[in-house]
CSV table of C-alpha atoms in Angstrom, one decimal:
chain,number,residue,atom,x,y,z
A,1,MET,CA,-252.1,38.1,49.0
A,2,SER,CA,-253.0,35.3,46.6
A,3,ALA,CA,-253.3,37.7,43.6
A,4,GLY,CA,-249.5,37.5,43.1
A,5,PHE,CA,-249.5,33.8,42.5
A,6,GLN,CA,-249.7,33.3,38.7
A,7,THR,CA,-248.5,29.7,38.6
A,8,ALA,CA,-248.1,26.8,41.1
A,9,THR,CA,-244.4,27.4,41.1
A,10,ASP,CA,-245.0,30.8,42.7
A,11,ALA,CA,-246.4,29.1,45.8
A,12,ARG,CA,-243.3,26.8,46.3
A,13,THR,CA,-242.0,26.7,49.8
A,14,GLY,CA,-238.5,25.6,49.0
A,15,LYS,CA,-239.0,22.1,50.6
A,16,GLY,CA,-237.3,19.4,48.6
A,17,GLN,CA,-236.8,15.6,48.7
A,18,HIS,CA,-234.1,15.8,51.4
A,19,ASP,CA,-236.7,17.3,53.8
A,20,GLU,CA,-239.0,14.3,53.5
A,21,ASN,CA,-239.4,11.6,56.2
A,22,PHE,CA,-238.5,8.8,53.8
A,23,PRO,CA,-236.0,8.5,50.9
A,24,VAL,CA,-237.1,10.0,47.6
A,25,ALA,CA,-235.2,8.3,44.7
A,26,SER,CA,-232.1,7.5,46.7
A,27,HIS,CA,-229.0,6.3,45.0
A,28,LEU,CA,-230.3,2.7,45.3
A,29,ILE,CA,-232.5,3.6,42.4
A,30,HIS,CA,-230.8,3.1,39.0
A,31,PRO,CA,-229.8,6.4,37.4
A,32,ARG,CA,-231.9,5.6,34.3
A,33,ASN,CA,-235.0,5.9,36.5
A,34,ARG,CA,-234.0,8.5,39.1
A,35,GLY,CA,-234.7,11.4,36.8
A,36,ALA,CA,-238.3,10.4,36.2
A,37,ILE,CA,-239.0,9.9,39.9
A,38,LEU,CA,-237.4,13.2,40.9
A,39,ALA,CA,-239.4,15.0,38.1
A,40,PHE,CA,-242.6,13.4,39.5
A,41,TYR,CA,-241.7,14.4,43.0
A,42,ASN,CA,-241.1,18.0,42.0
A,43,TYR,CA,-244.4,18.2,40.2
A,44,VAL,CA,-246.2,16.7,43.2
A,45,ARG,CA,-244.3,19.0,45.6
A,46,ALA,CA,-245.6,22.0,43.6
A,47,GLY,CA,-249.2,20.8,44.0
A,48,ASP,CA,-248.8,20.0,47.6
A,49,ASP,CA,-247.3,23.5,48.3
A,50,VAL,CA,-250.4,25.0,46.7
A,51,ALA,CA,-252.8,22.9,48.8
A,52,ASP,CA,-251.0,23.8,52.0
A,53,HIS,CA,-250.5,27.5,51.3
A,54,THR,CA,-252.1,29.6,54.0
A,55,GLY,CA,-252.2,32.7,51.8
A,56,LEU,CA,-254.4,31.2,49.1
A,57,SER,CA,-258.2,30.8,49.1
A,58,PRO,CA,-259.6,27.4,48.4
A,59,GLU,CA,-260.9,28.7,45.1
A,60,ARG,CA,-257.5,30.0,44.0
A,61,LYS,CA,-255.9,26.7,45.1
A,62,ILE,CA,-258.2,24.8,42.8
A,63,GLU,CA,-257.4,27.2,39.9
A,64,LEU,CA,-253.7,26.7,40.3
A,65,LEU,CA,-254.1,22.9,40.6
A,66,ASP,CA,-256.2,22.8,37.5
A,67,ALA,CA,-253.6,24.8,35.7
A,68,LEU,CA,-250.9,22.3,36.8
A,69,ALA,CA,-253.1,19.5,35.3
A,70,ASP,CA,-253.7,21.4,32.1
A,71,ALA,CA,-249.9,22.1,31.7
A,72,LEU,CA,-249.2,18.4,32.1
A,73,THR,CA,-251.8,17.3,29.6
A,74,GLY,CA,-251.1,20.1,27.1
A,75,LYS,CA,-254.5,21.8,27.5
A,76,GLY,CA,-253.0,24.9,29.0
A,77,GLY,CA,-249.9,27.0,29.4
A,78,SER,CA,-246.5,25.9,30.7
A,79,ASP,CA,-245.1,25.8,34.3
A,80,PRO,CA,-241.5,25.2,35.4
A,81,SER,CA,-242.6,22.4,37.7
A,82,VAL,CA,-244.3,20.6,34.8
A,83,GLU,CA,-241.8,20.5,31.9
A,84,PRO,CA,-239.3,18.0,33.4
A,85,LEU,CA,-242.1,15.5,34.1
A,86,LYS,CA,-243.6,15.9,30.6
A,87,ARG,CA,-240.2,15.0,29.2
A,88,GLU,CA,-239.7,12.0,31.4
A,89,LEU,CA,-243.2,10.7,30.8
A,90,ALA,CA,-242.6,10.9,27.0
A,91,ALA,CA,-239.2,9.2,27.4
A,92,HIS,CA,-240.6,6.3,29.4
A,93,GLY,CA,-243.8,6.1,27.4
A,94,LEU,CA,-246.1,6.6,30.4
A,95,PRO,CA,-249.4,8.4,30.7
A,96,PRO,CA,-249.9,11.3,33.2
A,97,THR,CA,-252.5,9.3,35.2
A,98,HIS,CA,-250.7,9.0,38.5
A,99,ALA,CA,-249.7,12.6,38.6
A,100,LEU,CA,-253.2,13.8,37.8
A,101,GLU,CA,-254.7,11.6,40.6
A,102,LEU,CA,-252.4,13.2,43.1
A,103,LEU,CA,-253.8,16.6,42.1
A,104,ASP,CA,-257.2,15.2,43.0
A,105,ALA,CA,-255.9,14.6,46.6
A,106,PHE,CA,-254.7,18.2,46.7
A,107,ARG,CA,-258.1,19.4,45.6
A,108,MET,CA,-259.5,17.5,48.5
A,109,ASP,CA,-257.1,19.3,50.8
A,110,ALA,CA,-258.2,22.6,49.4
A,111,ARG,CA,-261.9,21.8,50.2
A,112,LYS,CA,-261.9,19.4,53.1
A,113,ASN,CA,-260.3,19.5,56.5
A,114,ARG,CA,-262.0,16.6,58.5
A,115,TYR,CA,-262.4,12.9,57.9
A,116,ALA,CA,-265.3,11.0,59.3
A,117,ASP,CA,-263.9,7.5,59.5
A,118,TRP,CA,-261.2,5.1,58.4
A,119,ASP,CA,-262.8,4.5,55.0
A,120,GLU,CA,-262.8,8.2,54.2
A,121,LEU,CA,-259.1,8.4,55.1
A,122,ILE,CA,-258.2,5.4,53.0
A,123,HIS,CA,-260.1,7.0,50.1
A,124,TYR,CA,-257.9,10.1,50.5
A,125,CYS,CA,-254.8,7.9,50.6
A,126,ARG,CA,-256.0,6.3,47.3
A,127,TYR,CA,-255.3,9.6,45.6
A,128,SER,CA,-252.6,11.2,47.9
A,129,ALA,CA,-250.3,8.2,48.4
A,130,MET,CA,-251.0,5.2,46.3
A,131,PRO,CA,-250.3,6.9,42.9
A,132,VAL,CA,-246.7,7.6,44.1
A,133,GLY,CA,-245.9,3.9,44.5
A,134,ARG,CA,-247.7,3.0,41.3
A,135,PHE,CA,-245.7,5.5,39.4
A,136,VAL,CA,-242.4,4.3,40.7
A,137,LEU,CA,-243.3,0.7,39.9
A,138,ASP,CA,-244.5,1.7,36.4
A,139,VAL,CA,-241.2,3.5,35.7
A,140,HIS,CA,-239.4,0.3,36.6
A,141,ARG,CA,-241.8,-1.7,34.3
A,142,GLU,CA,-243.0,-3.9,37.1
A,143,ASP,CA,-246.2,-5.9,36.6
A,144,PRO,CA,-249.2,-3.9,38.1
A,145,ALA,CA,-251.2,-7.1,38.7
A,146,ARG,CA,-248.2,-8.5,40.7
A,147,VAL,CA,-247.2,-5.5,42.8
A,148,TRP,CA,-249.8,-2.7,43.0
A,149,LYS,CA,-251.9,-4.2,45.8
A,150,THR,CA,-249.0,-4.5,48.3
A,151,SER,CA,-247.6,-1.2,47.2
A,152,ASP,CA,-251.0,0.5,47.8
A,153,ALA,CA,-250.9,-0.9,51.4
A,154,ILE,CA,-247.4,0.4,52.1
A,155,CYS,CA,-248.2,3.8,50.6
A,156,ALA,CA,-251.4,4.3,52.6
A,157,ALA,CA,-249.4,3.3,55.7
A,158,LEU,CA,-246.7,5.9,55.0
A,159,GLN,CA,-249.3,8.6,54.5
A,160,ILE,CA,-251.2,7.8,57.7
A,161,LEU,CA,-247.9,7.6,59.6
A,162,ASN,CA,-247.0,11.1,58.4
A,163,HIS,CA,-250.5,12.2,59.4
A,164,LEU,CA,-250.0,10.9,62.9
A,165,GLN,CA,-246.5,12.3,63.3
A,166,ASP,CA,-247.7,15.7,62.1
A,167,CYS,CA,-251.1,15.8,63.7
A,168,GLY,CA,-250.4,18.8,65.9
A,169,LYS,CA,-248.8,20.8,63.2
A,170,ASP,CA,-251.5,20.1,60.7
A,171,PHE,CA,-254.2,21.3,63.2
A,172,ARG,CA,-252.3,24.4,64.4
A,173,ASN,CA,-251.1,25.6,60.9
A,174,LEU,CA,-253.9,24.4,58.6
A,175,ASP,CA,-256.9,23.5,60.8
A,176,ARG,CA,-256.6,20.1,59.1
A,177,VAL,CA,-257.4,16.9,60.9
A,178,TYR,CA,-256.7,13.6,59.1
A,179,ILE,CA,-257.4,11.5,62.3
A,180,PRO,CA,-260.9,10.0,61.8
A,181,LEU,CA,-263.5,11.7,63.9
A,182,ASP,CA,-265.3,8.4,64.8
A,183,VAL,CA,-262.1,7.1,66.3
A,184,MET,CA,-261.7,10.3,68.3
A,185,ALA,CA,-265.3,10.0,69.6
A,186,LYS,CA,-264.8,6.4,70.5
A,187,HIS,CA,-262.0,7.4,72.9
A,188,GLY,CA,-263.6,10.6,74.2
A,189,ALA,CA,-261.1,12.8,72.3
A,190,ASP,CA,-261.8,15.8,70.0
A,191,PRO,CA,-259.7,17.8,67.5
A,192,SER,CA,-259.1,20.7,69.9
A,193,MET,CA,-256.8,18.4,71.9
A,194,LEU,CA,-254.3,18.5,68.9
A,195,ALA,CA,-253.5,22.1,69.8
A,196,ARG,CA,-252.0,21.1,73.2
A,197,ASP,CA,-248.3,20.8,74.0
A,198,LYS,CA,-248.9,17.3,75.3
A,199,ALA,CA,-251.5,14.7,74.2
A,200,THR,CA,-254.2,13.7,76.6
A,201,PRO,CA,-254.7,10.1,77.5
A,202,GLU,CA,-257.8,10.1,75.3
A,203,LEU,CA,-255.8,11.4,72.3
A,204,LEU,CA,-253.0,8.9,73.0
A,205,ALA,CA,-255.5,6.1,72.8
A,206,VAL,CA,-256.7,7.4,69.4
A,207,ILE,CA,-253.1,7.6,68.1
A,208,ARG,CA,-252.3,4.1,69.3
A,209,GLU,CA,-255.3,2.6,67.7
A,210,LEU,CA,-254.5,4.2,64.4
A,211,ALA,CA,-250.8,3.2,64.7
A,212,GLN,CA,-251.9,-0.4,65.1
A,213,ARG,CA,-254.1,-0.1,62.0
A,214,THR,CA,-251.1,1.3,60.2
A,215,LEU,CA,-248.9,-1.6,61.3
A,216,ASP,CA,-251.6,-3.9,59.8
A,217,LEU,CA,-251.3,-2.1,56.5
A,218,LEU,CA,-247.5,-2.5,56.6
A,219,GLU,CA,-247.9,-6.2,57.3
A,220,GLU,CA,-250.1,-6.4,54.3
A,221,GLY,CA,-247.4,-4.7,52.2
A,222,LYS,CA,-244.5,-6.7,53.6
A,223,PRO,CA,-244.2,-9.1,50.6
A,224,LEU,CA,-243.7,-6.3,48.1
A,225,PRO,CA,-239.8,-6.2,48.0
A,226,GLY,CA,-239.9,-9.9,47.2
A,227,LEU,CA,-242.4,-9.4,44.4
A,228,ILE,CA,-240.2,-6.9,42.5
A,229,ASP,CA,-237.9,-7.9,39.7
A,230,ASP,CA,-235.6,-4.8,39.9
A,231,LEU,CA,-233.1,-5.5,42.7
A,232,ARG,CA,-232.3,-1.9,43.4
A,233,LEU,CA,-235.9,-0.9,43.7
A,234,SER,CA,-236.6,-3.9,45.9
A,235,LEU,CA,-233.9,-2.8,48.3
A,236,GLU,CA,-235.2,0.8,48.3
A,237,ILE,CA,-238.7,-0.4,49.2
A,238,ALA,CA,-237.4,-2.8,51.8
A,239,ALA,CA,-235.5,0.1,53.5
A,240,ILE,CA,-238.6,2.3,53.5
A,241,HIS,CA,-240.8,-0.5,54.8
A,242,ARG,CA,-238.4,-1.2,57.7
A,243,LEU,CA,-238.2,2.5,58.6
A,244,ALA,CA,-242.0,2.8,58.6
A,245,VAL,CA,-242.5,-0.2,60.8
A,246,VAL,CA,-240.0,1.2,63.4
A,247,LEU,CA,-241.5,4.6,63.4
A,248,THR,CA,-245.1,3.3,63.6
A,249,ARG,CA,-244.2,1.1,66.5
A,250,GLY,CA,-242.8,4.2,68.2
A,251,LEU,CA,-246.2,5.8,68.0
A,252,LEU,CA,-247.5,3.0,70.2
A,253,THR,CA,-245.5,4.4,73.1
A,254,ARG,CA,-244.7,8.0,72.2
A,255,ASP,CA,-246.6,11.2,72.1
A,256,PRO,CA,-246.2,13.0,68.7
A,257,LEU,CA,-247.3,16.3,70.3
A,258,SER,CA,-244.4,16.4,72.8
A,259,GLU,CA,-241.9,13.8,71.7
A,260,LYS,CA,-239.7,13.3,68.7
A,261,VAL,CA,-240.9,10.4,66.6
A,262,HIS,CA,-238.5,10.8,63.6
A,263,HIS,CA,-235.1,9.0,63.5
A,264,GLY,CA,-231.8,10.8,63.6
A,265,LYS,CA,-229.5,10.2,60.7
A,266,ALA,CA,-227.6,7.4,62.3
A,267,GLY,CA,-230.7,5.5,63.4
A,268,PHE,CA,-232.3,6.1,60.0
A,269,ALA,CA,-229.3,4.6,58.3
A,270,LEU,CA,-229.1,1.6,60.6
A,271,THR,CA,-232.7,0.8,60.3
A,272,ALA,CA,-232.7,1.1,56.5
A,273,LEU,CA,-229.7,-1.2,56.3
A,274,GLY,CA,-231.5,-3.8,58.4
A,275,GLY,CA,-234.3,-3.8,55.8
A,276,ILE,CA,-231.9,-4.0,52.9
A,277,ALA,CA,-229.9,-6.9,54.5
A,278,ALA,CA,-233.1,-8.9,55.2
A,279,THR,CA,-234.2,-8.6,51.6
A,280,LEU,CA,-230.8,-9.6,50.3
A,281,VAL,CA,-230.8,-12.7,52.4
A,282,ARG,CA,-234.2,-13.7,51.0
A,283,ARG,CA,-233.6,-12.6,47.5
A,284,PRO,CA,-231.9,-15.8,46.1
A,285,PHE,CA,-235.0,-17.8,47.0
A,286,ARG,CA,-237.6,-15.7,45.2
A,287,PRO,CA,-239.1,-16.8,41.9
A,288,ARG,CA,-238.5,-14.4,39.1
A,289,ALA,CA,-241.3,-13.2,37.0
A,290,ALA,CA,-241.5,-14.7,33.5
A,291,THR,CA,-240.8,-11.4,31.8
A,292,SER,CA,-238.3,-9.1,33.5
A,293,GLY,CA,-236.7,-6.0,32.1
A,294,ALA,CA,-233.3,-6.0,30.5
A,295,GLY,CA,-230.4,-5.1,32.7
A,296,ARG,CA,-232.1,-5.8,36.0
């Protein structure tokens, strides 16, 4: 079955930015930066679809991911998922570092389906999530020394939140368990419980402990909107952060195997607006960086 996949684009599932749990380059982002973020997303989506494809062997997944990297760096042939990002990187004067790091995460997914402890999971997030935030900040010319640390915390939290929300689906469809095995053992749970229609008390205890750790990461990242010079990006991140806090708190009381954790459109919008409003109220009192980009 995998022999028919010549490029990563052949493995695309059709999933796009509107199918994600959080906004991807919403209209809060200035038009001059949206193209770069969407091109980055589509490149990452191509790699993610390869890593999650059930019809590809691990070895073929690695080959396709390597080809994506080579197409981006100019070492190999072209791919339709790559050319827009190459153009945007050139236009913004940015290296391909963050995109290449995400491919490292997808290589991990091709080879690895269990995580021993929290540190292993955070290491995965370093490559699967943190480069996304760093890229968006770099596109906006924000100061890495000022913003990367809090961005990394938020991005790791978003990744782990998605893992918790999708824990049953990941196990059933991909035999992949991102929940640390030592936390499962601590509460008397095991991965086979993820196949059930309803979480056991032991598994709920695991999910709630990890949800609390995720809330701690979100608290660590809370200052980020106030550290960003670009107002529109600040509001985008504030909305995402507020949504993540609400959804993660939901996991303290809900069962992701049997209950819906995601917001409906109305609840999503109201929660996001709450984050935006809170940031706008605080905005006049934040000190601006010494060097901020023109037109911000």
